[in-house]
Tab-separated table of C-alpha atoms in Angstrom:
chain	number	residue	atom	x	y	z
A	229	ILE	CA	-13.162	-34.153	-170.502
A	230	ALA	CA	-12.157	-33.054	-166.506
A	231	THR	CA	-12.616	-29.419	-167.671
A	232	LEU	CA	-16.521	-29.701	-169.411
A	233	ASP	CA	-19.492	-29.503	-167.483
A	234	LEU	CA	-22.260	-32.059	-168.068
A	235	GLU	CA	-23.595	-31.120	-171.106
A	236	GLU	CA	-20.350	-31.015	-172.941
A	237	ILE	CA	-19.437	-34.123	-171.762
A	238	LYS	CA	-22.668	-35.863	-172.852
A	239	GLN	CA	-21.815	-34.738	-176.282
A	240	ALA	CA	-18.377	-35.371	-176.148
A	241	VAL	CA	-19.100	-39.167	-175.394
A	242	ALA	CA	-20.852	-39.333	-178.325
A	243	ASN	CA	-17.590	-40.193	-180.041
A	244	PRO	CA	-17.074	-44.012	-180.186
A	245	ARG	CA	-13.815	-43.851	-179.531
A	246	ILE	CA	-14.297	-42.421	-175.993
A	247	ASP	CA	-14.722	-45.438	-173.688
A	248	ALA	CA	-14.239	-43.683	-170.210
A	249	VAL	CA	-15.074	-40.494	-168.775
A	250	VAL	CA	-12.447	-39.031	-165.851
A	251	VAL	CA	-14.352	-35.917	-163.886
A	252	GLY	CA	-11.291	-34.170	-162.379
A	253	ARG	CA	-13.332	-31.136	-161.023
A	254	ALA	CA	-13.850	-31.688	-157.131
A	255	ASP	CA	-16.762	-28.949	-157.515
A	256	TYR	CA	-19.588	-30.999	-159.033
A	257	THR	CA	-22.940	-31.595	-157.293
A	258	LYS	CA	-23.920	-34.978	-156.149
A	259	GLU	CA	-26.293	-34.842	-158.433
A	260	ALA	CA	-24.496	-33.949	-161.089
A	261	ILE	CA	-21.887	-36.779	-160.426
A	262	VAL	CA	-25.191	-39.130	-160.232
A	263	GLU	CA	-26.123	-38.226	-163.310
A	264	LEU	CA	-23.294	-38.621	-165.232
A	265	ALA	CA	-22.367	-42.049	-163.155
A	266	GLU	CA	-25.696	-43.021	-164.393
A	267	PHE	CA	-25.098	-41.735	-168.268
A	268	CYS	CA	-22.050	-43.330	-168.482
A	269	ARG	CA	-23.424	-46.741	-167.105
A	270	ASP	CA	-26.130	-46.884	-169.243
A	271	ARG	CA	-23.412	-46.240	-172.074
A	272	HIS	CA	-20.930	-48.789	-170.901
A	273	LEU	CA	-18.234	-46.376	-170.000
A	274	THR	CA	-15.784	-46.427	-167.267
A	275	PHE	CA	-16.236	-43.725	-165.110
A	276	ARG	CA	-14.320	-42.006	-162.310
A	277	PHE	CA	-14.527	-38.658	-160.644
A	278	ALA	CA	-12.112	-36.342	-158.190
A	279	PRO	CA	-13.548	-36.810	-154.809
A	280	THR	CA	-14.310	-34.340	-152.733
A	281	LEU	CA	-12.461	-33.954	-149.479
A	282	PHE	CA	-15.298	-35.336	-147.161
A	283	GLN	CA	-14.965	-38.530	-150.052
A	284	ALA	CA	-11.114	-38.552	-149.702
A	285	LEU	CA	-11.311	-39.026	-145.874
A	286	THR	CA	-13.731	-41.725	-146.345
A	287	THR	CA	-12.056	-43.774	-148.891
A	288	ASN	CA	-12.227	-46.782	-146.426
A	289	VAL	CA	-16.115	-47.746	-146.723
A	290	GLU	CA	-18.145	-50.835	-146.524
A	291	VAL	CA	-21.264	-51.247	-148.302
A	292	ASP	CA	-24.055	-52.920	-147.202
A	293	VAL	CA	-27.849	-53.474	-147.992
A	294	VAL	CA	-29.883	-53.434	-145.080
A	295	GLY	CA	-34.094	-53.754	-146.450
A	296	GLY	CA	-33.115	-52.701	-149.637
A	297	ILE	CA	-31.809	-49.512	-148.742
A	298	PRO	CA	-27.626	-49.244	-149.052
A	299	LEU	CA	-26.123	-48.629	-146.047
A	300	ILE	CA	-22.063	-47.374	-146.185
A	301	GLU	CA	-19.834	-47.994	-143.134
A	302	ILE	CA	-17.182	-45.253	-142.622
A	303	LYS	CA	-13.757	-47.576	-141.223
A	304	HIS	CA	-11.843	-46.212	-139.229
A	305	THR	CA	-8.443	-47.957	-140.967
A	306	ALA	CA	-8.338	-50.226	-144.066
A	307	LEU	CA	-7.352	-53.306	-141.662
A	308	ASP	CA	-10.185	-55.303	-141.823
A	309	GLY	CA	-11.474	-58.989	-142.185
A	310	TRP	CA	-8.775	-61.288	-143.204
A	311	GLY	CA	-6.308	-58.832	-142.902
A	312	LYS	CA	-7.386	-58.711	-139.230
A	313	VAL	CA	-7.350	-62.226	-138.878
A	314	ILE	CA	-3.782	-62.974	-140.448
A	315	LYS	CA	-2.322	-59.834	-138.386
A	316	ARG	CA	-3.687	-61.508	-135.017
A	317	THR	CA	-2.848	-64.899	-136.043
A	318	MET	CA	1.248	-63.600	-136.563
A	319	ASP	CA	0.988	-61.458	-133.190
A	320	CYS	CA	-0.195	-64.651	-130.949
A	321	ALA	CA	2.478	-67.077	-132.844
A	322	GLY	CA	4.909	-64.233	-132.099
A	323	ALA	CA	4.520	-63.506	-128.727
A	324	ALA	CA	4.019	-67.426	-127.678
A	325	THR	CA	6.993	-67.862	-129.621
A	326	GLY	CA	8.914	-65.168	-127.947
A	327	LEU	CA	7.954	-66.013	-124.502
A	328	ILE	CA	9.277	-69.333	-124.546
A	329	ALA	CA	12.506	-68.193	-126.226
A	330	LEU	CA	13.036	-65.708	-124.052
A	331	SER	CA	12.115	-67.260	-120.636
A	332	PRO	CA	16.009	-67.884	-119.327
A	333	LEU	CA	16.354	-63.986	-120.191
A	334	PHE	CA	13.124	-62.977	-118.108
A	335	ALA	CA	14.314	-65.611	-115.104
A	336	VAL	CA	17.529	-63.858	-115.098
A	337	THR	CA	16.119	-59.988	-115.039
A	338	ALA	CA	13.598	-60.872	-112.357
A	339	VAL	CA	16.617	-61.856	-110.387
A	340	LEU	CA	18.747	-58.573	-110.924
A	341	ILE	CA	15.413	-56.663	-110.228
A	342	LYS	CA	14.866	-58.072	-106.871
A	343	LEU	CA	18.809	-57.547	-106.056
A	344	ASP	CA	18.768	-53.989	-106.999
A	345	SER	CA	15.209	-52.223	-105.088
A	346	GLU	CA	12.506	-52.969	-103.465
A	347	GLY	CA	9.443	-53.827	-105.114
A	348	PRO	CA	7.944	-56.448	-107.469
A	349	VAL	CA	9.639	-57.720	-110.543
A	350	PHE	CA	6.093	-56.661	-112.904
A	351	VAL	CA	4.456	-53.872	-112.998
A	352	ALA	CA	1.217	-53.435	-114.427
A	353	LEU	CA	0.668	-49.663	-115.516
A	354	ASP	CA	-2.808	-48.420	-116.826
A	355	ARG	CA	-2.696	-47.955	-120.481
A	356	ILE	CA	-5.264	-46.884	-123.293
A	357	THR	CA	-5.806	-48.936	-126.662
A	358	LEU	CA	-9.034	-48.574	-129.085
A	359	GLY	CA	-10.488	-46.280	-126.500
A	360	LYS	CA	-10.232	-48.684	-123.429
A	361	LYS	CA	-7.936	-48.947	-120.702
A	362	PHE	CA	-6.083	-51.994	-119.927
A	363	ALA	CA	-3.166	-53.146	-117.964
A	364	MET	CA	0.168	-53.032	-119.503
A	365	TYR	CA	2.836	-54.911	-118.064
A	366	LYS	CA	6.882	-54.370	-117.968
A	367	PHE	CA	9.715	-55.134	-115.990
A	368	ARG	CA	9.683	-52.280	-113.239
A	369	SER	CA	12.213	-50.087	-113.996
A	370	MET	CA	11.820	-47.553	-111.572
A	371	VAL	CA	11.616	-46.863	-107.797
A	372	ASP	CA	8.283	-48.502	-105.958
A	373	ASN	CA	6.354	-44.888	-105.764
A	374	ALA	CA	7.382	-43.643	-109.161
A	375	HIS	CA	3.594	-42.515	-110.333
A	376	GLU	CA	3.636	-40.098	-107.026
A	377	MET	CA	6.485	-38.099	-108.106
A	378	LYS	CA	5.277	-37.897	-111.179
A	379	ASP	CA	3.974	-34.465	-110.179
A	380	GLN	CA	6.811	-33.386	-108.669
A	381	LEU	CA	9.144	-33.843	-111.647
A	382	THR	CA	6.627	-32.049	-114.367
A	383	LYS	CA	8.554	-28.841	-114.914
A	384	PHE	CA	11.456	-30.653	-115.745
A	385	ASN	CA	9.365	-32.748	-119.028
A	386	GLU	CA	12.341	-31.715	-122.068
A	387	ARG	CA	9.059	-32.092	-124.543
A	388	LYS	CA	8.427	-28.452	-125.791
A	389	ASP	CA	5.772	-29.278	-128.207
A	390	GLY	CA	3.093	-28.616	-126.049
A	391	GLY	CA	1.611	-32.155	-126.071
A	392	PRO	CA	0.983	-34.533	-123.456
A	393	LEU	CA	3.907	-36.728	-123.205
A	394	PHE	CA	6.565	-36.636	-120.552
A	395	LYS	CA	10.421	-37.260	-120.736
A	396	MET	CA	12.875	-35.958	-118.898
A	397	HIS	CA	16.730	-37.000	-119.177
A	398	ASN	CA	18.402	-38.776	-116.222
A	399	ASP	CA	14.921	-39.066	-114.206
A	400	PRO	CA	15.428	-40.143	-110.187
A	401	ARG	CA	12.872	-42.332	-110.529
A	402	ILE	CA	14.727	-44.962	-112.547
A	403	THR	CA	16.560	-47.743	-111.089
A	404	ARG	CA	20.251	-48.539	-111.759
A	405	VAL	CA	19.518	-51.854	-113.834
A	406	GLY	CA	16.293	-50.171	-114.807
A	407	ARG	CA	18.225	-47.871	-116.837
A	408	PHE	CA	20.054	-50.729	-118.483
A	409	LEU	CA	16.815	-52.552	-118.902
A	410	ARG	CA	15.196	-49.013	-120.586
A	411	LYS	CA	18.198	-48.772	-122.437
A	412	THR	CA	18.137	-52.223	-124.340
A	413	ARG	CA	13.869	-52.726	-124.453
A	414	ILE	CA	13.962	-55.462	-121.929
A	415	ASP	CA	11.756	-53.805	-119.590
A	416	GLU	CA	9.096	-54.204	-122.723
A	417	LEU	CA	9.366	-57.893	-123.094
A	418	PRO	CA	6.328	-58.648	-120.625
A	419	GLN	CA	4.062	-57.043	-122.814
A	420	LEU	CA	4.467	-60.120	-124.703
A	421	PHE	CA	1.635	-61.198	-122.203
A	422	ASN	CA	-0.481	-58.914	-123.495
A	423	VAL	CA	-0.157	-59.614	-126.918
A	424	LEU	CA	-1.317	-62.965	-126.635
A	425	LYS	CA	-4.518	-61.610	-124.373
A	426	GLY	CA	-5.336	-59.589	-127.403
A	427	GLU	CA	-4.562	-55.906	-125.803
A	428	MET	CA	-2.000	-55.318	-127.936
A	429	SER	CA	-0.086	-56.099	-130.911
A	430	LEU	CA	3.619	-56.771	-131.936
A	431	VAL	CA	3.857	-53.743	-133.962
A	432	GLY	CA	1.510	-50.380	-133.323
A	433	PRO	CA	1.567	-46.944	-131.628
A	434	ARG	CA	2.621	-46.892	-128.479
A	435	PRO	CA	0.005	-46.559	-125.868
A	436	HIS	CA	-0.125	-43.767	-123.478
A	437	GLU	CA	-1.430	-42.903	-119.809
A	438	PRO	CA	-5.223	-42.364	-119.311
A	439	GLU	CA	-3.477	-38.621	-117.987
A	440	GLU	CA	-2.054	-38.194	-121.167
A	441	VAL	CA	-4.913	-39.285	-123.398
A	442	GLY	CA	-7.125	-36.496	-121.522
A	443	GLN	CA	-5.072	-34.031	-123.314
A	444	TYR	CA	-5.123	-34.877	-126.663
A	445	GLU	CA	-6.418	-32.653	-129.004
A	446	ARG	CA	-8.409	-33.716	-132.158
A	447	HIS	CA	-5.464	-35.150	-133.959
A	448	HIS	CA	-3.900	-37.032	-131.354
A	449	LYS	CA	-6.623	-39.102	-131.322
A	450	LYS	CA	-5.923	-40.765	-134.374
A	451	LEU	CA	-3.442	-43.027	-132.603
A	452	LEU	CA	-6.682	-44.394	-130.377
A	453	VAL	CA	-8.457	-46.149	-133.530
A	454	VAL	CA	-5.441	-48.474	-134.135
A	455	LYS	CA	-4.511	-51.500	-131.353
A	456	ALA	CA	-1.384	-50.437	-129.638
A	457	GLY	CA	1.805	-52.150	-130.147
A	458	MET	CA	5.161	-53.511	-128.470
A	459	THR	CA	6.983	-51.496	-131.159
A	460	GLY	CA	6.552	-48.872	-133.466
A	461	MET	CA	7.666	-45.706	-134.933
A	462	ALA	CA	9.144	-43.548	-132.206
A	463	GLN	CA	11.033	-47.078	-131.465
A	464	ILE	CA	12.539	-47.600	-134.095
A	465	SER	CA	13.222	-44.578	-135.302
A	466	GLY	CA	15.378	-44.463	-131.789
A	467	SER	CA	13.466	-42.071	-129.992
């Protein structure tokens, strides 16, 4: 039936052995789809059709009726409703448990950072998530004026993909203790406070700097529709 036109389908379903209509041609007009859907509804037939590219990109939808008019909301992700509540509950429980269990490690790390170099134990870095800026907490792993030195080191960026991210082997801004903290990911642990505040999730795309987000192309901006996480694909892949 997928290869037949509208009139041929109507004639074919006169056969009582047919209980479903599947349209596999994405070039059907919307008027034809509506007419065929109503035709199948009147005859209690199951109706399925192959979506166009636009329809395929908007599968996360919710239909509501306002003043008798159906309105379709296109959602950015499939996570919504109770799924969002459950995820937030797991984030809070995991972050609280982690902070209590890791409190001795926090104390030892703070002492080592203060003994190794001048500056605060924690740093609050500007990051973007869900299109908004927030302060992301980390154990300080660089010298105190590291951000001011970044422009001087841009030419040493090892990423050759033309993207906005910066990566440099043996970055001179990193302290001795900081190198260990980064290698073991201990420097990321204070972000448990961000998770409790609702600014981050335990799992999600890593948040990026406002300057980097300003250079994003359209396909990069897909990251901004999901709450940033402490760990994501790059971390578990060893990047």
